[in-house]
XYZ file of C-alpha atoms in Angstrom:
563
model
C 133.948 129.490 75.890
C 132.077 131.713 73.460
C 130.472 134.670 75.260
C 127.505 136.739 74.204
C 127.823 140.489 73.829
C 126.082 141.064 77.171
C 128.350 138.566 78.939
C 131.423 140.339 77.561
C 130.090 143.725 78.722
C 129.396 142.364 82.229
C 132.934 141.015 82.511
C 134.250 144.435 81.479
C 132.117 146.007 84.232
C 133.482 143.431 86.679
C 137.026 144.561 85.881
C 136.008 148.215 86.084
C 134.694 147.655 89.624
C 137.986 146.059 90.606
C 139.896 148.944 89.029
C 137.930 151.294 91.316
C 139.041 149.247 94.322
C 135.623 147.615 94.806
C 135.556 143.869 95.540
C 132.588 142.493 93.521
C 132.510 139.380 95.755
C 133.310 140.559 99.306
C 133.917 137.941 101.979
C 132.754 139.886 105.029
C 129.306 139.595 106.587
C 126.638 142.077 105.540
C 124.454 142.944 108.579
C 120.917 142.404 107.196
C 118.293 143.179 109.847
C 115.065 143.125 107.794
C 113.567 141.166 104.924
C 111.289 142.863 102.387
C 108.301 141.270 104.103
C 109.372 142.504 107.542
C 109.885 146.020 106.158
C 106.287 146.091 104.971
C 104.772 144.408 108.044
C 106.581 146.626 110.599
C 106.661 149.802 108.512
C 107.320 153.074 110.348
C 108.140 156.337 108.596
C 111.809 157.188 109.198
C 112.741 153.754 110.561
C 116.319 152.697 109.721
C 116.721 149.300 108.014
C 119.425 147.187 106.391
C 118.327 144.845 103.574
C 119.987 142.852 100.790
C 118.931 141.098 97.600
C 118.915 141.141 93.795
C 118.224 144.163 91.642
C 115.198 143.282 89.508
C 114.325 146.623 87.901
C 115.846 150.098 87.662
C 114.008 153.288 86.648
C 116.851 155.734 86.127
C 115.852 159.410 86.358
C 119.322 160.907 86.127
C 120.128 162.234 89.576
C 117.720 159.761 91.172
C 116.387 156.274 90.520
C 113.722 153.878 91.735
C 114.860 150.257 92.093
C 113.114 146.981 92.878
C 115.064 144.689 95.194
C 114.106 140.998 95.505
C 115.033 138.870 98.510
C 113.818 135.530 99.858
C 110.513 137.039 101.031
C 109.521 139.155 98.020
C 110.279 142.613 96.642
C 110.711 146.090 98.100
C 111.162 149.444 96.357
C 114.377 151.432 96.879
C 114.950 155.122 96.167
C 118.452 156.226 95.184
C 119.384 159.926 95.225
C 122.787 160.983 93.924
C 123.406 163.663 96.553
C 122.419 161.384 99.433
C 124.627 158.528 98.211
C 127.468 160.967 97.445
C 127.118 164.009 99.770
C 130.518 165.447 98.759
C 131.832 166.567 95.405
C 132.914 163.069 94.330
C 129.851 161.510 92.684
C 131.675 158.371 91.430
C 129.721 155.913 93.573
C 126.431 157.037 92.077
C 127.386 158.109 88.568
C 129.831 155.298 87.839
C 129.255 152.404 90.229
C 125.464 152.539 90.418
C 124.465 153.964 87.027
C 127.117 152.391 84.765
C 128.542 149.310 86.467
C 125.406 147.867 88.102
C 123.171 145.408 86.218
C 119.847 143.678 86.798
C 120.468 140.514 88.793
C 123.363 141.955 90.822
C 123.246 141.435 94.582
C 123.568 144.581 96.682
C 123.100 145.474 100.322
C 121.516 148.787 101.288
C 121.126 150.911 104.405
C 118.364 153.480 104.523
C 115.232 154.947 106.042
C 111.616 154.083 105.324
C 109.186 156.509 103.712
C 105.937 156.489 101.754
C 105.984 157.723 98.143
C 103.301 160.059 96.834
C 101.359 157.036 95.564
C 101.600 155.350 98.972
C 104.264 152.736 98.228
C 106.476 151.638 101.132
C 110.011 152.491 100.052
C 113.563 152.553 101.433
C 115.407 155.856 100.931
C 118.947 154.544 100.412
C 121.776 156.235 102.316
C 124.465 153.783 101.277
C 124.799 150.617 99.222
C 127.374 147.803 99.019
C 128.170 145.488 96.116
C 127.696 141.878 97.276
C 127.861 139.865 94.039
C 128.271 140.787 90.376
C 126.284 138.618 87.962
C 127.994 137.640 84.722
C 124.916 136.343 82.897
C 121.730 138.370 82.312
C 118.533 137.017 83.856
C 115.784 136.031 81.353
C 113.391 138.606 82.775
C 109.911 138.789 81.218
C 108.907 142.057 79.566
C 105.538 143.794 79.377
C 104.239 146.033 76.607
C 102.074 149.142 77.027
C 98.908 147.033 76.885
C 100.022 144.760 79.713
C 100.942 141.750 77.555
C 103.865 139.711 78.939
C 106.420 138.289 76.505
C 109.861 136.653 76.701
C 108.726 134.902 79.888
C 110.945 132.088 81.174
C 108.400 129.316 80.619
C 110.141 126.558 78.638
C 109.822 123.474 80.924
C 113.149 121.910 79.992
C 115.050 125.135 80.652
C 113.123 125.751 83.878
C 113.862 122.281 85.282
C 117.472 122.286 84.105
C 118.149 125.775 85.487
C 115.893 125.752 88.543
C 118.089 128.434 90.141
C 116.992 130.830 87.378
C 113.384 129.630 87.485
C 113.145 130.447 91.207
C 114.483 133.973 90.634
C 112.334 135.035 87.680
C 109.194 133.017 88.484
C 108.655 133.701 92.223
C 105.405 131.715 92.275
C 107.446 128.524 91.781
C 108.943 128.997 95.247
C 105.469 128.656 96.779
C 105.256 125.045 95.565
C 108.413 124.149 97.469
C 107.370 126.074 100.563
C 104.195 123.969 100.574
C 106.281 120.836 100.058
C 108.234 121.614 103.222
C 104.977 122.368 105.059
C 103.694 118.930 104.038
C 106.754 117.132 105.440
C 106.600 119.180 108.648
C 102.874 118.474 109.061
C 103.313 114.742 108.557
C 106.228 114.623 111.012
C 104.182 116.533 113.568
C 101.229 114.148 113.163
C 103.410 111.050 113.628
C 105.441 112.495 116.496
C 102.279 113.523 118.337
C 101.031 109.936 117.949
C 104.249 108.736 119.581
C 105.993 107.192 116.575
C 109.728 107.479 115.929
C 111.504 108.774 112.839
C 114.387 106.495 111.792
C 116.899 106.044 108.966
C 117.600 102.863 107.013
C 120.240 102.024 104.362
C 120.123 103.512 100.875
C 122.739 101.044 99.601
C 121.390 97.534 100.055
C 122.764 94.077 99.342
C 119.309 92.948 98.163
C 116.800 95.127 96.315
C 113.692 94.268 98.331
C 110.454 95.656 99.674
C 108.829 96.367 96.308
C 108.498 95.090 92.759
C 110.762 97.341 90.702
C 113.987 97.363 88.702
C 116.899 98.649 90.812
C 119.958 100.728 90.038
C 123.064 98.600 90.546
C 126.467 99.777 91.742
C 129.626 98.083 93.020
C 131.431 98.321 96.336
C 135.126 98.193 95.525
C 136.462 97.319 98.969
C 134.023 94.455 99.613
C 133.942 93.522 95.906
C 130.174 93.018 95.951
C 127.250 94.445 93.977
C 124.995 96.838 95.848
C 121.537 98.108 94.939
C 120.101 101.569 95.375
C 117.056 101.357 97.629
C 113.769 100.690 95.827
C 111.878 100.644 99.152
C 112.677 100.713 102.867
C 109.893 98.362 103.956
C 111.907 95.317 105.005
C 114.299 97.320 107.176
C 111.470 99.135 108.970
C 109.806 95.796 109.710
C 113.081 94.560 111.212
C 112.784 97.451 113.684
C 109.271 96.323 114.625
C 110.771 92.869 115.262
C 113.377 94.628 117.414
C 110.734 96.082 119.703
C 109.670 99.490 118.371
C 105.904 100.013 118.412
C 105.891 102.557 115.600
C 108.584 103.753 113.178
C 108.500 105.954 110.085
C 110.958 107.260 107.494
C 110.975 109.723 104.626
C 113.118 107.775 102.196
C 114.762 108.613 98.902
C 114.015 105.641 96.646
C 115.509 104.841 93.251
C 113.888 102.804 90.488
C 115.551 102.140 87.148
C 112.376 102.511 85.142
C 110.607 104.895 82.794
C 110.152 108.629 83.263
C 106.887 110.446 82.665
C 104.706 113.149 84.182
C 104.151 111.132 87.375
C 107.407 109.151 87.659
C 110.998 110.190 88.336
C 113.848 107.659 88.813
C 114.589 109.267 92.196
C 111.566 109.968 94.375
C 110.551 110.428 97.999
C 108.290 108.021 99.854
C 107.103 108.003 103.432
C 106.604 104.611 105.078
C 105.265 104.017 108.582
C 104.785 100.730 110.479
C 102.732 100.438 113.657
C 102.606 97.306 115.818
C 99.339 95.722 116.959
C 97.304 97.425 114.219
C 95.599 96.205 111.029
C 94.653 97.743 107.697
C 91.210 98.818 108.933
C 92.860 100.932 111.633
C 95.343 102.228 109.050
C 92.517 103.422 106.770
C 91.160 105.634 109.540
C 94.677 106.791 110.441
C 95.353 107.695 106.781
C 92.133 109.712 106.515
C 93.012 111.705 109.617
C 96.611 112.182 108.432
C 95.716 113.522 104.982
C 92.949 115.771 106.299
C 95.437 117.250 108.784
C 98.149 117.682 106.129
C 95.786 119.390 103.654
C 94.752 121.873 106.350
C 98.362 122.601 107.334
C 99.519 123.076 103.726
C 96.556 124.934 102.199
C 94.399 125.978 105.140
C 91.519 123.902 103.751
C 90.768 120.257 102.966
C 89.654 121.244 99.458
C 92.091 121.442 96.580
C 91.958 121.712 92.795
C 93.756 119.278 90.537
C 93.332 120.039 86.853
C 89.607 120.105 86.139
C 88.724 118.332 89.388
C 87.800 119.649 92.828
C 89.096 117.222 95.453
C 88.243 117.143 99.159
C 90.544 115.410 101.645
C 87.989 115.694 104.431
C 87.506 112.307 106.147
C 85.938 109.769 105.767
C 86.764 108.344 102.322
C 84.786 105.838 100.238
C 85.889 102.169 100.376
C 85.562 99.817 97.395
C 87.017 96.305 97.033
C 89.158 95.649 93.972
C 86.806 92.819 92.947
C 83.791 95.140 93.093
C 85.621 97.906 91.231
C 86.522 95.610 88.318
C 83.026 94.159 88.259
C 81.517 97.675 88.262
C 83.556 99.003 85.343
C 84.056 95.854 83.225
C 81.243 93.494 84.190
C 83.881 90.782 84.794
C 84.146 88.984 88.159
C 87.771 88.056 88.945
C 86.804 85.888 91.926
C 88.148 82.334 91.605
C 89.358 82.828 88.040
C 92.401 80.954 86.756
C 95.383 82.619 85.135
C 94.207 81.464 81.703
C 90.718 82.915 82.269
C 92.176 86.244 83.401
C 94.529 86.302 80.404
C 91.653 85.745 77.975
C 89.446 88.320 79.717
C 92.164 90.981 79.570
C 92.727 90.298 75.859
C 88.986 90.605 75.194
C 89.013 93.983 76.947
C 91.696 95.209 74.524
C 94.435 95.194 77.158
C 97.966 94.383 75.997
C 99.129 91.217 77.773
C 101.916 88.672 77.349
C 102.927 85.222 78.564
C 105.187 86.554 81.350
C 102.177 87.877 83.305
C 100.864 85.920 86.271
C 97.453 86.318 87.901
C 98.465 89.323 89.967
C 99.927 91.218 87.026
C 96.891 90.473 84.846
C 94.475 91.734 87.507
C 96.637 94.822 87.999
C 96.548 95.539 84.243
C 92.744 95.168 84.120
C 92.274 97.484 87.103
C 94.750 100.048 85.765
C 93.236 100.152 82.291
C 89.531 100.013 83.120
C 88.980 101.214 86.692
C 91.717 103.447 88.076
C 90.798 106.639 86.225
C 87.225 106.592 87.519
C 88.143 107.333 91.129
C 88.439 111.109 91.507
C 87.652 111.769 95.169
C 89.897 109.990 97.717
C 88.812 106.332 97.617
C 90.260 103.263 99.336
C 90.519 100.292 96.963
C 90.675 97.289 99.301
C 91.203 93.521 99.450
C 93.682 92.842 96.664
C 94.223 89.340 95.242
C 97.061 87.481 97.004
C 99.169 87.251 93.834
C 99.469 91.070 93.751
C 100.736 91.448 97.310
C 103.687 89.208 98.319
C 104.310 91.074 101.594
C 100.689 91.330 102.709
C 98.726 89.209 105.179
C 96.099 86.814 103.837
C 92.557 88.150 104.232
C 90.911 86.845 107.399
C 87.674 86.008 105.519
C 88.900 84.960 102.052
C 92.194 83.086 101.456
C 92.341 84.314 97.814
C 92.655 87.927 98.969
C 94.933 90.041 101.141
C 94.311 92.766 103.697
C 95.573 95.607 101.564
C 94.340 98.981 100.384
C 95.498 101.648 97.979
C 94.228 105.205 98.181
C 93.223 106.553 94.760
C 92.834 110.265 93.970
C 92.068 111.559 90.463
C 92.875 108.134 89.049
C 96.313 107.951 90.695
C 97.544 105.913 93.657
C 99.018 108.046 96.453
C 99.060 105.534 99.331
C 99.493 101.790 99.746
C 98.959 99.879 103.005
C 98.788 96.333 104.403
C 98.056 94.246 107.365
C 101.673 93.082 107.223
C 102.489 89.441 106.628
C 104.223 88.169 109.768
C 104.026 84.395 109.131
C 107.625 83.496 108.128
C 106.624 80.238 106.399
C 103.901 81.932 104.317
C 106.326 84.765 103.534
C 108.964 82.329 102.247
C 106.396 80.650 99.960
C 105.313 84.063 98.597
C 108.934 85.030 97.859
C 109.471 81.708 96.053
C 106.335 82.291 93.951
C 107.727 85.720 93.001
C 111.007 84.123 91.922
C 109.117 81.826 89.558
C 107.420 84.851 87.983
C 110.807 86.519 87.565
C 112.119 83.396 85.835
C 109.176 83.609 83.405
C 110.331 87.106 82.445
C 108.288 89.389 84.718
C 110.897 92.098 85.334
C 108.746 93.673 88.068
C 108.585 90.522 90.182
C 110.861 90.167 93.198
C 114.094 88.620 91.950
C 115.753 87.979 95.318
C 114.809 86.273 98.554
C 115.887 88.316 101.557
C 116.899 85.465 103.842
C 117.890 87.824 106.639
C 114.400 89.341 106.623
C 112.895 85.842 106.815
C 115.217 85.089 109.719
C 114.000 88.265 111.447
C 110.372 87.142 111.001
C 111.268 83.776 112.542
C 112.244 85.660 115.706
C 108.680 86.970 115.714
C 107.000 90.171 114.466
C 103.799 91.282 116.205
C 100.665 92.022 114.163
C 101.564 95.197 112.279
C 100.080 97.561 109.751
C 102.237 99.523 107.321
C 101.529 102.508 105.078
C 103.495 104.015 102.208
C 102.757 107.423 100.659
C 104.340 108.888 97.530
C 105.270 112.347 98.793
C 105.963 113.823 95.363
C 102.573 112.748 94.046
C 100.764 113.983 97.156
C 102.279 117.456 96.857
C 101.278 117.468 93.172
C 97.647 117.149 94.294
C 97.998 119.783 97.007
C 99.564 122.355 94.626
C 97.611 121.560 91.433
C 100.641 120.454 89.431
C 100.142 117.856 86.704
C 103.843 117.044 86.367
C 106.138 115.562 89.023
C 108.980 117.686 87.613
C 107.165 120.775 88.935
C 107.434 119.586 92.562
C 111.076 118.433 92.451
C 113.768 121.069 92.756
C 116.073 119.157 90.419
C 114.252 116.465 88.407
C 116.253 113.952 86.387
C 117.021 115.303 82.905
C 118.657 113.996 79.772
C 122.251 115.224 79.397
C 122.373 118.768 78.097
C 123.388 118.904 74.467
C 126.591 120.866 74.124
C 126.077 123.798 71.798
C 128.545 123.879 68.931
C 130.836 126.869 69.087
C 131.491 127.938 65.504
C 134.088 130.420 64.347
C 132.929 133.533 62.504
C 134.187 132.016 59.233
C 132.270 128.772 59.867
C 129.115 130.787 60.598
C 129.444 132.591 57.245
C 129.598 129.288 55.316
C 126.686 127.771 57.274
C 124.549 130.871 56.645
C 125.233 130.676 52.905
C 124.317 126.977 52.822
C 121.143 127.564 54.817
C 120.086 130.123 52.229
C 120.863 127.705 49.389
C 122.045 124.172 50.119
C 124.118 121.986 47.788
C 126.319 124.666 46.215
C 129.356 124.278 43.982
C 132.471 124.445 46.127
C 134.129 127.145 44.001
C 130.988 129.309 43.944
C 130.524 128.960 47.719
C 134.137 129.942 48.357
C 133.732 133.036 46.188
C 130.509 134.068 47.974
C 132.146 133.669 51.388
C 134.882 136.177 50.465
C 137.261 134.307 52.775
C 141.004 134.063 52.220
C 142.367 130.666 51.249
C 143.747 130.013 54.723
C 140.526 130.965 56.522
C 138.414 129.031 53.985
C 140.440 125.864 54.490
C 140.294 126.148 58.298
C 136.530 126.796 58.252
C 135.783 123.868 55.916
C 137.899 121.515 58.018
C 136.108 122.685 61.170
C 132.625 122.191 59.689
C 133.554 118.708 58.456
C 134.909 117.840 61.910
C 131.615 118.960 63.502
C 129.746 116.829 60.964
C 127.843 119.852 59.668
C 128.953 119.736 56.029
C 130.308 117.294 53.491
C 131.877 117.691 50.055
C 130.295 115.532 47.338
C 132.584 114.695 44.404
C 131.035 113.814 41.054
C 133.755 113.597 38.415
C 135.293 117.048 38.178
C 132.399 118.669 40.046
C 132.598 119.327 43.803
C 129.565 120.484 45.763
C 129.149 121.335 49.445
C 126.108 119.999 51.309
C 124.821 121.044 54.739
C 123.995 117.913 56.761
């Protein structure tokens, strides 16, 4: 492992601490009794406190120093005085341990008394400090010039997502997003529990990838010698529990879909699904309005939120528009009663990319997505979807071509999907079979399996039921004004990190010469490098092995090229 100069220095300090008999990673408990926030909220001059955290700044004034300590609740100022820390003649703890062997990012624990500085800042006058953890890598702390301009900030998205542990330390505002995420889950749980519904757990590894139209991740169970699928949805298992006699069940489920990644999709995501017996989608619309209004208030203290350039209000009630009316409004085309061929031709005429694998449902979905979706900014229920789009949804009571389904749209994105659930086992079997035919035509989003056990469960009887699914990641994006799903996931999926080539000093010399002037004669390059024959040969072999250089032979001439 090739270390930077700072990393080498920190390891030398680590050894120096050990040589002084100080354990840089002590095992024993440190008796913290206050956080930085509690210090400030319960401040009393002279009060004794014990706190711990990371050193984030040090203003060394020789025999004294002001330090900023960061813990889970924020930052607090510390005041170190040499003669207080070291009241006797031996000043090693201050002069050596604190001033020379302590770095920004190190964890320390301090005991001290509270006082106000001359400028009125609440500060801890440190009587004693304890090393709790020595950091071996420097934090990428932002710097500020005399005019207040910040530079070297840790803002590169890929680095931030890949090293979230660093992001949370140096960009404290990021933590607020995840605090609000937890508030959202707690609020939703509270709302459901108060209504009398039960939180449950269903399998993540499933023998059939069902409950949604999506490509699954596939694994293999060695002992049973069978393929298993990572859950794409938990719907069919929750409905089995309604069959079993529960009146209302919900689950926050980790789902996995082997599909594309973008600013609103991650292969692993969190959904909430709830199913309530003896209800329909009209009841669920009102329930959803009340739920989201409550959650917005609990997370942000208001129903209003900002998302990009839009002001959004989650205050109930929400507008309701049928899918047929939405398409007619924004395209002038009426999908009612149209054949697959007519829908195909209409989509083509609208400039929408279509292909022969698409059935009626997929074609309608493409038209709506391309021409209508982005127009709905305020929370809007899009209702009454064509039957072909909704294989698990009950046929509309007034129109057999439609289903009793709604999606909630906000800023052109779907955040909730709900049905009057299909509980007719014969109709459900026919819908599954129709999906299989679409899959055979090449629609890779159509259901490719029939869950015969779920059909058997329906044959034992499921009461009228309404179900709702909410994308939790997308909802928290709206409530925290984040345009990217990666910002609301602690550890979003990333491409493998490219391993940085570790070059020898000799290899670096040759690369630098070739960067200055590529395609040089081998003999001239060797002379410029001033390397001995042995070191030259080793460096050239190493660069060729890394694929960084190649030697081009043209008759008696040999030249070196940087790839």
